[in-house]
PDB file of C-alpha atoms in Angstrom:
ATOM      1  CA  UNK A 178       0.000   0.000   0.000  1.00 36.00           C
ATOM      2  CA  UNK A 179       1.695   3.177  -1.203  1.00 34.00           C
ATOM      3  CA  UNK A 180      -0.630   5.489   0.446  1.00 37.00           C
ATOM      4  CA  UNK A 181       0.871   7.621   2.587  1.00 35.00           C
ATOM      5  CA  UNK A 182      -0.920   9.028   5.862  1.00 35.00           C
ATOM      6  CA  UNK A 183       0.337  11.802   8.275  1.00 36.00           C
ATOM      7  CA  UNK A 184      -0.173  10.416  11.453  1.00 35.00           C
ATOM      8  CA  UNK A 185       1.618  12.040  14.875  1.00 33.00           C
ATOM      9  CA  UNK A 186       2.635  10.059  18.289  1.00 35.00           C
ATOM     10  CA  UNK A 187       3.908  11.126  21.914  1.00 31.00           C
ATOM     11  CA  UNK A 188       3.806   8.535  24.901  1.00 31.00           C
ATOM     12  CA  UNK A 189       0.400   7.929  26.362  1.00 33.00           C
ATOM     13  CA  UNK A 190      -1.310   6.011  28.538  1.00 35.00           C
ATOM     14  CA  UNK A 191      -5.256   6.192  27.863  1.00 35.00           C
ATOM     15  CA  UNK A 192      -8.135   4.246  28.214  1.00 36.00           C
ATOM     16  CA  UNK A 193     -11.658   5.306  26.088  1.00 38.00           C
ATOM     17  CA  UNK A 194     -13.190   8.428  26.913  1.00 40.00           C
ATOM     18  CA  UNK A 195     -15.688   9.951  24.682  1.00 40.00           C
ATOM     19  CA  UNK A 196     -16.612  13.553  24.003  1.00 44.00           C
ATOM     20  CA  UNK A 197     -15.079  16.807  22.831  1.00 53.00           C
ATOM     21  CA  UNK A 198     -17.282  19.409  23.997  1.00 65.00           C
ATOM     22  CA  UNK A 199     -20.279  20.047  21.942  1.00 82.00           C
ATOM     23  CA  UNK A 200     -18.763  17.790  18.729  1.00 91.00           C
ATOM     24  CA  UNK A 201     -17.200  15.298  20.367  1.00 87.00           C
ATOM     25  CA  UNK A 202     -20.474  12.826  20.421  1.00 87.00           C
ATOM     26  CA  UNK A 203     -20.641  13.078  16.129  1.00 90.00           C
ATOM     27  CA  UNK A 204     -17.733  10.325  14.985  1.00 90.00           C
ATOM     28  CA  UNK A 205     -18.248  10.477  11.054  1.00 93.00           C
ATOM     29  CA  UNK A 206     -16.311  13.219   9.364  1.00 94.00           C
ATOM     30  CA  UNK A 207     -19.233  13.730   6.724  1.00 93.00           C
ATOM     31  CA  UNK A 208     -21.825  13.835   9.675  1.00 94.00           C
ATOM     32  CA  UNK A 209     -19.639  16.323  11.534  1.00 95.00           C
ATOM     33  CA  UNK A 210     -19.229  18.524   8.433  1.00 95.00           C
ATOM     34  CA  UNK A 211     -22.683  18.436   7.678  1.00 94.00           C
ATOM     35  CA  UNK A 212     -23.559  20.200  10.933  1.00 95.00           C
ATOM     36  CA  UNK A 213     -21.224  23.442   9.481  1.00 96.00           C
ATOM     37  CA  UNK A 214     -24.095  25.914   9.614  1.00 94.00           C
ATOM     38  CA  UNK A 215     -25.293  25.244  12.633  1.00 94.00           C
ATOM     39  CA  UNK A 216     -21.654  26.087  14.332  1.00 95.00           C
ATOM     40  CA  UNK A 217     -21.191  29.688  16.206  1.00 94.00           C
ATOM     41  CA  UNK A 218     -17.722  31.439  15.571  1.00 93.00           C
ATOM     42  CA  UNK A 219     -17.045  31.128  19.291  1.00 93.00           C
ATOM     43  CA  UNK A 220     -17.051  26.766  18.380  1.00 95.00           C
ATOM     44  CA  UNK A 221     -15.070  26.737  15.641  1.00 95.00           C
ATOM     45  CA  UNK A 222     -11.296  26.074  17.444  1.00 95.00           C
ATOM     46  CA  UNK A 223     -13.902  22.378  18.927  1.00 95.00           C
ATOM     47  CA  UNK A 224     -14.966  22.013  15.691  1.00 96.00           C
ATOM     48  CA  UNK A 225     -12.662  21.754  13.254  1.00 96.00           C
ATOM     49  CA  UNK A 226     -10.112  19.978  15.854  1.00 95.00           C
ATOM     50  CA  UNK A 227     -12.651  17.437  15.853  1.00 95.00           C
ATOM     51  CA  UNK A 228     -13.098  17.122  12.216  1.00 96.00           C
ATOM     52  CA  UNK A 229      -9.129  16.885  12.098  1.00 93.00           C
ATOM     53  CA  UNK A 230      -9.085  13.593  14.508  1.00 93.00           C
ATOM     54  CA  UNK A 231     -12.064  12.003  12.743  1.00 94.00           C
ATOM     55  CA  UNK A 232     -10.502  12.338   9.542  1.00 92.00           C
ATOM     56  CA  UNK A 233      -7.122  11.126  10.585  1.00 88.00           C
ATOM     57  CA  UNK A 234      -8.523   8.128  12.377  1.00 88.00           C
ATOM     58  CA  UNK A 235     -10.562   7.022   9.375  1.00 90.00           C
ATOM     59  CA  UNK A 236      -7.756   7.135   7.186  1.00 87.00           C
ATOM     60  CA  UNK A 237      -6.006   5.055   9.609  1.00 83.00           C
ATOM     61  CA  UNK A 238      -8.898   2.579   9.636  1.00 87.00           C
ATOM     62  CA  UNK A 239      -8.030   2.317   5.978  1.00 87.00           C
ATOM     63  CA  UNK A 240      -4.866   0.566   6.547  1.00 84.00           C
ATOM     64  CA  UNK A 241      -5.563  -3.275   5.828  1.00 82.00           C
ATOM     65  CA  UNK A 242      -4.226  -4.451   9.286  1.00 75.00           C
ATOM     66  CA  UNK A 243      -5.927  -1.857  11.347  1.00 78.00           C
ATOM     67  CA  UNK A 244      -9.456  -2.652   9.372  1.00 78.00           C
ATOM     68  CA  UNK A 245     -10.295  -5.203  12.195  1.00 75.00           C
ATOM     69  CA  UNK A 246      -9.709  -2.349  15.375  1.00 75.00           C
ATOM     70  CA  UNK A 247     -12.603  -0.565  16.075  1.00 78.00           C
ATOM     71  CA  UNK A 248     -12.984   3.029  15.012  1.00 84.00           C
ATOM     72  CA  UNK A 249     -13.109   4.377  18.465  1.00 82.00           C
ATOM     73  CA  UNK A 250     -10.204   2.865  19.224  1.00 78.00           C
ATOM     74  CA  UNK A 251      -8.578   4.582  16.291  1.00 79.00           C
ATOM     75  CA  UNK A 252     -10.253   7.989  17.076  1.00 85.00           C
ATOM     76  CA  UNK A 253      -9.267   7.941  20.817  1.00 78.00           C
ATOM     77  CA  UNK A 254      -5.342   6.775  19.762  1.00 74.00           C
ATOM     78  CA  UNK A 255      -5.608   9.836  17.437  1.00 81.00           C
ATOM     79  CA  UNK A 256      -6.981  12.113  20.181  1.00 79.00           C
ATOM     80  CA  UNK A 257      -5.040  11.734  22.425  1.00 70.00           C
ATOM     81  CA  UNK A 258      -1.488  11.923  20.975  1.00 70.00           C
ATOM     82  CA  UNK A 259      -2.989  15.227  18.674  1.00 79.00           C
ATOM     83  CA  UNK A 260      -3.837  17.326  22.152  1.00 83.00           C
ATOM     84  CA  UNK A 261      -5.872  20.247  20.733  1.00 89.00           C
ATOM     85  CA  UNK A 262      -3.557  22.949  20.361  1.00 89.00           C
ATOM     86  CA  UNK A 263      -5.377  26.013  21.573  1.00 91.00           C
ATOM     87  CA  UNK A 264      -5.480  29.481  20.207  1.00 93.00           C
ATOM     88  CA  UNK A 265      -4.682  31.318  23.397  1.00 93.00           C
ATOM     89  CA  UNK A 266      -1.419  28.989  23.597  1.00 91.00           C
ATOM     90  CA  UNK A 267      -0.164  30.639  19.903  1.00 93.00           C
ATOM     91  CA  UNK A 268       2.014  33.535  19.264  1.00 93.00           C
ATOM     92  CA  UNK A 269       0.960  36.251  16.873  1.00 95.00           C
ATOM     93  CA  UNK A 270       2.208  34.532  13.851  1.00 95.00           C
ATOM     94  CA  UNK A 271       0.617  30.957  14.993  1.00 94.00           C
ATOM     95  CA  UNK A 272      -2.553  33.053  15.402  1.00 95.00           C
ATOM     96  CA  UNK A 273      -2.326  35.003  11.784  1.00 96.00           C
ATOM     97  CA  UNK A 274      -2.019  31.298  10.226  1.00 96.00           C
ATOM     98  CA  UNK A 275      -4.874  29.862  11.815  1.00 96.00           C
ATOM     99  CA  UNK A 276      -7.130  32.799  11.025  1.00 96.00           C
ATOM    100  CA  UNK A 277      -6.029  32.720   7.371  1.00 96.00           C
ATOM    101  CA  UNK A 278      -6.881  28.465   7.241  1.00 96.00           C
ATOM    102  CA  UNK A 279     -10.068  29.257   8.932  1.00 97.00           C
ATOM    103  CA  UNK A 280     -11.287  31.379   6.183  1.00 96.00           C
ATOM    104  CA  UNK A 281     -10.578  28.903   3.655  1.00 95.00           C
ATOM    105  CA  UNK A 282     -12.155  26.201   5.457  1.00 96.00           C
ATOM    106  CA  UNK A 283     -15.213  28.307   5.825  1.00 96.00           C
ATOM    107  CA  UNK A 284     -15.888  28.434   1.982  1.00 94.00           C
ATOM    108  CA  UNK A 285     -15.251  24.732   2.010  1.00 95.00           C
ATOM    109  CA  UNK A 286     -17.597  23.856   4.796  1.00 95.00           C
ATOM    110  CA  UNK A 287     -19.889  26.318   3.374  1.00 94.00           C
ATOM    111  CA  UNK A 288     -20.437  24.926  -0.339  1.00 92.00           C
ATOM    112  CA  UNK A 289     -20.175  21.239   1.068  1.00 92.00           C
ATOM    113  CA  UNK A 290     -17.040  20.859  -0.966  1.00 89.00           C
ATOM    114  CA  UNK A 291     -14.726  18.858   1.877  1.00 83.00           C
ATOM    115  CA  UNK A 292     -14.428  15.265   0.122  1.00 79.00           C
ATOM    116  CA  UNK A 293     -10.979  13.915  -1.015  1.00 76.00           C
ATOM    117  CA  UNK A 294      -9.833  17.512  -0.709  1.00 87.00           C
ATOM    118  CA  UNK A 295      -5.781  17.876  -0.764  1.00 89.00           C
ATOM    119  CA  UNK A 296      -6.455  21.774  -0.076  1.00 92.00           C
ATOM    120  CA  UNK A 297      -8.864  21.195   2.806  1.00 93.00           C
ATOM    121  CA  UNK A 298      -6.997  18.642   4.584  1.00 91.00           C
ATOM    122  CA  UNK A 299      -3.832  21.303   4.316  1.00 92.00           C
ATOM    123  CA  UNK A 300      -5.647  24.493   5.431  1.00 94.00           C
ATOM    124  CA  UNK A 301      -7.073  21.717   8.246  1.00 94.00           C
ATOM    125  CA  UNK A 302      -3.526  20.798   9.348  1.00 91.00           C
ATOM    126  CA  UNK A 303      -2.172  24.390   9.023  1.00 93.00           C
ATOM    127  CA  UNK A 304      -5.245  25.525  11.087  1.00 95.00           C
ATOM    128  CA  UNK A 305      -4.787  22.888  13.847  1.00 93.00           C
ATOM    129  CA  UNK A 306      -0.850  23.320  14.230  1.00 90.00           C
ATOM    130  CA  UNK A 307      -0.124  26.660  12.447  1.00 91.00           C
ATOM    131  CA  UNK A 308       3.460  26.578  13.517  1.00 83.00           C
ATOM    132  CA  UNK A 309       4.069  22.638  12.798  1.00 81.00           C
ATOM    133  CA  UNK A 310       5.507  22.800  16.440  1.00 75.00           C
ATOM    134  CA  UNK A 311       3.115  20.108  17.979  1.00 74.00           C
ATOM    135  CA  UNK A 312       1.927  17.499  15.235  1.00 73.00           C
ATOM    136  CA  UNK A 313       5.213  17.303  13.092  1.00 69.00           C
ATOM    137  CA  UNK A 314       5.761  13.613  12.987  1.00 67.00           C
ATOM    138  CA  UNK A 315       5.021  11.607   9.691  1.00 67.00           C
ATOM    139  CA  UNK A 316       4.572   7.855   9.774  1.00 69.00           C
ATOM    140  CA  UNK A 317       3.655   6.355   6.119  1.00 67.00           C
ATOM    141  CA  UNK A 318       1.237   3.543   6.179  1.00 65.00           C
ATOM    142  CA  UNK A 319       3.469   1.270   4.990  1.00 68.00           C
ATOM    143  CA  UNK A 320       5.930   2.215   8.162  1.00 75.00           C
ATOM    144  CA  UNK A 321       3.099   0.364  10.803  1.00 79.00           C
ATOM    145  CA  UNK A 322       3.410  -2.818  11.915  1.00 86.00           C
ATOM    146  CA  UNK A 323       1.049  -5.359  13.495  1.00 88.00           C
ATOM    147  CA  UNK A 324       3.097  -6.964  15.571  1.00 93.00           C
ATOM    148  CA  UNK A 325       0.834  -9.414  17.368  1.00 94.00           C
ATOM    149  CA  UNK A 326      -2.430  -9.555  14.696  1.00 88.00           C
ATOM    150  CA  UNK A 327      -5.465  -7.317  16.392  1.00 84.00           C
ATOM    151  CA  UNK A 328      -3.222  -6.747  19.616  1.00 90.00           C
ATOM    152  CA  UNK A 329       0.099  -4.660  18.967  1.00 93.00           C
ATOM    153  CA  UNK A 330       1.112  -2.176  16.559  1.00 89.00           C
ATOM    154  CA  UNK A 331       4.255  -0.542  15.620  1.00 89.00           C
ATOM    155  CA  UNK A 332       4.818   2.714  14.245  1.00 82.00           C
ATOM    156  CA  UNK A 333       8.104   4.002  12.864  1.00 80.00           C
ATOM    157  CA  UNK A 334       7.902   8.224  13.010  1.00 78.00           C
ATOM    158  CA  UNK A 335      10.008  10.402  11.607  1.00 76.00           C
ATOM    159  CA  UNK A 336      10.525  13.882  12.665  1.00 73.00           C
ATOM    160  CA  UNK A 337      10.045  16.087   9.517  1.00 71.00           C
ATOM    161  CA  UNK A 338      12.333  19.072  11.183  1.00 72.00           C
ATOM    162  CA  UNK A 339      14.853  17.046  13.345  1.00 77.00           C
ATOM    163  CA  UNK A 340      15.076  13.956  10.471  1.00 80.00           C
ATOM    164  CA  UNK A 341      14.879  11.956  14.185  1.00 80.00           C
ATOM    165  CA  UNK A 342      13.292   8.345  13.800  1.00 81.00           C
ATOM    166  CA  UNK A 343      11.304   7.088  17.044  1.00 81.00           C
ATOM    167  CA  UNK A 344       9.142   4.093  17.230  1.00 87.00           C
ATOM    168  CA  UNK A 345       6.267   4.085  19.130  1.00 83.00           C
ATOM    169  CA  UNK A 346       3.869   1.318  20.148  1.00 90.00           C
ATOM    170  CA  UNK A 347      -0.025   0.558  20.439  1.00 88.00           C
ATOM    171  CA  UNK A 348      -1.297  -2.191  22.829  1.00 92.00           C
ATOM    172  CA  UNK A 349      -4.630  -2.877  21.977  1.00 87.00           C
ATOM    173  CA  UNK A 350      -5.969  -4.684  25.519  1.00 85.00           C
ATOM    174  CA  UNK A 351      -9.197  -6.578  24.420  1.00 78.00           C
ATOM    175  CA  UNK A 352      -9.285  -7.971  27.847  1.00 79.00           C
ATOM    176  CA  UNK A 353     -10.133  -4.563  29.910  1.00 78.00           C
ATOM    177  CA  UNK A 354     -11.474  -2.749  26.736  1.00 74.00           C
ATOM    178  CA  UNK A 355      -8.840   0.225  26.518  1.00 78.00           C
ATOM    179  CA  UNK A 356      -5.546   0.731  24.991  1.00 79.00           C
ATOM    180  CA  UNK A 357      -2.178   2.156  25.545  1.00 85.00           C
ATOM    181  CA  UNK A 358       0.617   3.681  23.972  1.00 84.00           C
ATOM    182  CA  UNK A 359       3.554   1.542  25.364  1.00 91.00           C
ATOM    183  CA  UNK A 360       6.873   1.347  25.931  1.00 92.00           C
ATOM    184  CA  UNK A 361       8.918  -1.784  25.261  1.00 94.00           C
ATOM    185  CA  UNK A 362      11.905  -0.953  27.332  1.00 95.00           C
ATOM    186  CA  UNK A 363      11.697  -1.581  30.818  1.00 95.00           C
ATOM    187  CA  UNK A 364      11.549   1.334  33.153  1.00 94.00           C
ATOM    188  CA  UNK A 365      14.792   1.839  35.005  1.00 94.00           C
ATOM    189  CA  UNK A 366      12.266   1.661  37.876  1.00 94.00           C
ATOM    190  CA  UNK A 367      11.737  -1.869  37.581  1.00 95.00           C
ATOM    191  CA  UNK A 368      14.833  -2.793  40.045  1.00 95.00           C
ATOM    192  CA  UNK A 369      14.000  -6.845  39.507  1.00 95.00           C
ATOM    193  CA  UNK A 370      14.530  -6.357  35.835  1.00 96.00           C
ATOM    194  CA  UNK A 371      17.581  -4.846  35.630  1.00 97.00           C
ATOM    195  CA  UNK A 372      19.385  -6.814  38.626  1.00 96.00           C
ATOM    196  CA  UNK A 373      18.863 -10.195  36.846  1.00 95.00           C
ATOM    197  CA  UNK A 374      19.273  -8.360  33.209  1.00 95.00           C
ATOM    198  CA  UNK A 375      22.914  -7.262  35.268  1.00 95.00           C
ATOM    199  CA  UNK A 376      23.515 -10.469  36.494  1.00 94.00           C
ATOM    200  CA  UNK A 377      23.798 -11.928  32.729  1.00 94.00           C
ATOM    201  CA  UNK A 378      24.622  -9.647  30.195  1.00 94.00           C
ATOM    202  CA  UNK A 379      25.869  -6.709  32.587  1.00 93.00           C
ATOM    203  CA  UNK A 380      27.268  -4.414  29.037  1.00 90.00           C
ATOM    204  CA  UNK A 381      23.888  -4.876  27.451  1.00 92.00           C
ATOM    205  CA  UNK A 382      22.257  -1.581  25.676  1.00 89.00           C
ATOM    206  CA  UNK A 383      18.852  -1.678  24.716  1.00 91.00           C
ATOM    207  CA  UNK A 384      18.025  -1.431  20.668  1.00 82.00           C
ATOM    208  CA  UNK A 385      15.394   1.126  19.738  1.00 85.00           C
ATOM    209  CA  UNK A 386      16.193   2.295  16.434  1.00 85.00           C
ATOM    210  CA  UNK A 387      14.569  -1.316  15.288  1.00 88.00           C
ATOM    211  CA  UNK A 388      10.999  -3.148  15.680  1.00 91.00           C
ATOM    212  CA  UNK A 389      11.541  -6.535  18.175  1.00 93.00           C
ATOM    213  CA  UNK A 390      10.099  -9.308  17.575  1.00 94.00           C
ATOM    214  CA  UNK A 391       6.674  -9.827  19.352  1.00 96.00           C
ATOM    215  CA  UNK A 392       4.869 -13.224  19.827  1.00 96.00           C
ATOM    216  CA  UNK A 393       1.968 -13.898  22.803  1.00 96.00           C
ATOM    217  CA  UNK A 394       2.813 -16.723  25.772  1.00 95.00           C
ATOM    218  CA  UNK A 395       0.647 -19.759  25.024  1.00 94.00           C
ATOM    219  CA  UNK A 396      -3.123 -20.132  24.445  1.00 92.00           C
ATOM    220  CA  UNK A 397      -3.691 -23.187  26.455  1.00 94.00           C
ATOM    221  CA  UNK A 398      -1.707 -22.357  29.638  1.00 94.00           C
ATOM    222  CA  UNK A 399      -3.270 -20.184  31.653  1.00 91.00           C
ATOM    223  CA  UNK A 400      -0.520 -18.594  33.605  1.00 93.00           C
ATOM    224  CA  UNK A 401       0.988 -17.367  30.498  1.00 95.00           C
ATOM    225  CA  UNK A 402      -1.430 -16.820  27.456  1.00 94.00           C
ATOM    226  CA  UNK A 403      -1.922 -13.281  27.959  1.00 94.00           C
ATOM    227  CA  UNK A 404       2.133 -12.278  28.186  1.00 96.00           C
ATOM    228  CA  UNK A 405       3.947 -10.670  25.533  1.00 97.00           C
ATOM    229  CA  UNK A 406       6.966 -12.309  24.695  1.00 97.00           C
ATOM    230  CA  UNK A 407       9.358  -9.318  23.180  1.00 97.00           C
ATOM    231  CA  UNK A 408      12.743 -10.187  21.301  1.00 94.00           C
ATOM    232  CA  UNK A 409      14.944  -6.856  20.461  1.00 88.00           C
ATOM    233  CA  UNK A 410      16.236  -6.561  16.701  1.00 78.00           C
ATOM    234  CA  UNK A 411      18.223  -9.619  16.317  1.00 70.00           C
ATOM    235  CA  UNK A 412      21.879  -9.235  15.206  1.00 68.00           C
ATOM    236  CA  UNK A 413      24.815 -11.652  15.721  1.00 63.00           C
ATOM    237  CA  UNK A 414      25.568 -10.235  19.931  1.00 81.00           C
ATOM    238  CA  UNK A 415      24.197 -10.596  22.700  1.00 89.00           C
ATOM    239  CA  UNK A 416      20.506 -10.615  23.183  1.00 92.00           C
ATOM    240  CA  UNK A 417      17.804 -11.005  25.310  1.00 95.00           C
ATOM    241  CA  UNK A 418      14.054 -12.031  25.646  1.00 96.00           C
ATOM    242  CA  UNK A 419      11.816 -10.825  27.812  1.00 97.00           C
ATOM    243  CA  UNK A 420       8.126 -10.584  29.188  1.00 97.00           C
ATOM    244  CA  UNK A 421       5.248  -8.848  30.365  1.00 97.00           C
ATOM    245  CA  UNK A 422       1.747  -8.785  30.519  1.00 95.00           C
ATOM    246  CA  UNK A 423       0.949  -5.367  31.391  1.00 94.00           C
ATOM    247  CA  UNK A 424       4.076  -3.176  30.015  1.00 95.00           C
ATOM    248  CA  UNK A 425       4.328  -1.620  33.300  1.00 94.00           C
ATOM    249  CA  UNK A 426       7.049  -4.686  34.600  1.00 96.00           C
ATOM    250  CA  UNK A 427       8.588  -7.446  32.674  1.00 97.00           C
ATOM    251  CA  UNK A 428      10.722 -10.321  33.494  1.00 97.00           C
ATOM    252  CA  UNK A 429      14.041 -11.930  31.876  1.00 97.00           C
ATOM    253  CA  UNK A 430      13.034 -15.240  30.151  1.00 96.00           C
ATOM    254  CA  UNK A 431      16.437 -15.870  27.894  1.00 95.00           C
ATOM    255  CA  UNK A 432      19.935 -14.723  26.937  1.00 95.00           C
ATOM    256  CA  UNK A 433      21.980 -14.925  24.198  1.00 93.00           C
ATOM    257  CA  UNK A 434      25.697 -14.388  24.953  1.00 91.00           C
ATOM    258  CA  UNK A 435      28.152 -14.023  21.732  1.00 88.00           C
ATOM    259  CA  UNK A 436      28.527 -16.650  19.935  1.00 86.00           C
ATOM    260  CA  UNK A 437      26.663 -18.621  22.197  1.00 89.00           C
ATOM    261  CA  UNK A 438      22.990 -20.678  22.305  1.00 90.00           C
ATOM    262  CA  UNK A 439      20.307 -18.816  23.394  1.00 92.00           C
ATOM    263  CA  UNK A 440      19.392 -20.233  27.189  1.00 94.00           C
ATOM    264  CA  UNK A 441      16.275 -19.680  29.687  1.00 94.00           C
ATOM    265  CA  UNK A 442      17.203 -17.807  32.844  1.00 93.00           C
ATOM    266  CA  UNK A 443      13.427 -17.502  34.154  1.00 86.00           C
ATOM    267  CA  UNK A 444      13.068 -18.941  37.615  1.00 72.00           C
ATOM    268  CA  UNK A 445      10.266 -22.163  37.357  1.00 58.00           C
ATOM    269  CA  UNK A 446       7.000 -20.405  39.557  1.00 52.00           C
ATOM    270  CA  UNK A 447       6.764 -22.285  43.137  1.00 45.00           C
TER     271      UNK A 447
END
């Protein structure tokens, strides 16, 4: 898939929440834009921010492997890592750019004309981040992941004024209904972690420029069929695998010294 999608991330932790204000209970672009005369000038900052996220998640729900995660999911994900970006918060140039992309978007809005739109969806991205200081991360479609089918996505980001590449990841947890944006790599919080990761590879350094591998624990046992089993990019040094149910603390399961067999270093339960 060669489309490309504009997409931004930061590190969240979220579970659903519905609403924006007055707009935040319409979730179909077309519906949303449909309401247009019916919107006072004081609204329009809640308004088009929300057309912005409903547009953005539905051309995420595009995306082959994302077509089975529900749209809310999508919108919420989109949401929350796109905080509105209010007009009170600009300086007088962030202001003078959003007031120009608002009259543009009017005439749009006005004469219906807002499908499949290249200079809509500009003047809508100019108009929600006039300075390009808060949403300037692209991630092309082709760049996302599934990493577990239905459960955990990848995103690779890159930074269109730094040229920095970050990877960022989306737990979708079926089991309590919410999802997260995650970290892989342990907190340096999680003591137990790090003293056994110390114990056997004490000059290890985390990879993050590459996706790990990710495979789930086992369906039929119980104690382990909803952990995430996560393998750093593989290359020919040491390595580890590790797991965690919760991405809040994981445990050491193997090592691979270099040069050596891979070998299990998690303690059997009692």
């Amino acid at each position: 898939m060669k489309r490309k999608i504009t997409i931004f991330f930061a590190l969240l932790s979220v579970s659903f929440a519905f609403g924006q204000g007055k707009f935040g209970k319409v979730l179909n672009s077309k519906k949303l834009a449909l309401t247009y005369k019916s919107v006072k000038a004081n609204e329009k900052e809640d308004y088009y921010q929300q057309y912005y996220w409903l547009v953005k998640a539905e051309q995420l729900k595009t995306i082959p492997h994302l077509q089975d995660v529900k749209p809310v999911v999508l919108y919420e994900f989109v949401k929350k890592v796109n905080p509105q970006n209010a007009t009170k918060k600009l300086d007088a140039r962030g202001k003078e750019l959003r007031n120009t992309a608002e009259l543009s978007l009017d005439q749009y809005f006005k004469n219906k004309n807002f499908q499949n739109n290249e200079i809509l969806l500009r003047n809508l991205e100019t108009y929600v981040d006039p300075t390009q200081g808060e949403y300037f991360t692209k991630v092309d479609a082709e760049k996302i992941k599934q990493l577990v089918p239905k459960e955990f996505f990848g995103f690779a980001s890159l930074n269109k004024k730094t040229m920095e590449e970050v990877n960022y990841y989306l737990w979708v947890d079926k089991k309590n209904d919410k999802y997260q944006i995650v970290d892989i790599v342990p907190s340096k919080e999680d003591k137990k972690f790090y003293a056994s990761l110390k114990q056997y590879l004490p000059k290890y350094k985390f990879e993050t420029k590459y996706m790990p591998t990710v495979k789930k624990g086992t369906k039929t046992d119980k104690t382990d069929k909803d952990f995430f089993y996560i393998m750093p990019f593989e290359r020919n040094l040491d390595n580890i695998e590790y797991k965690t149910d919760d991405f809040k603390t994981f445990t050491l399961s193997q090592v691979k010294r270099e040069g050596e067999a891979w070998i299990g270093v998690e303690k059997p339960k009692k």
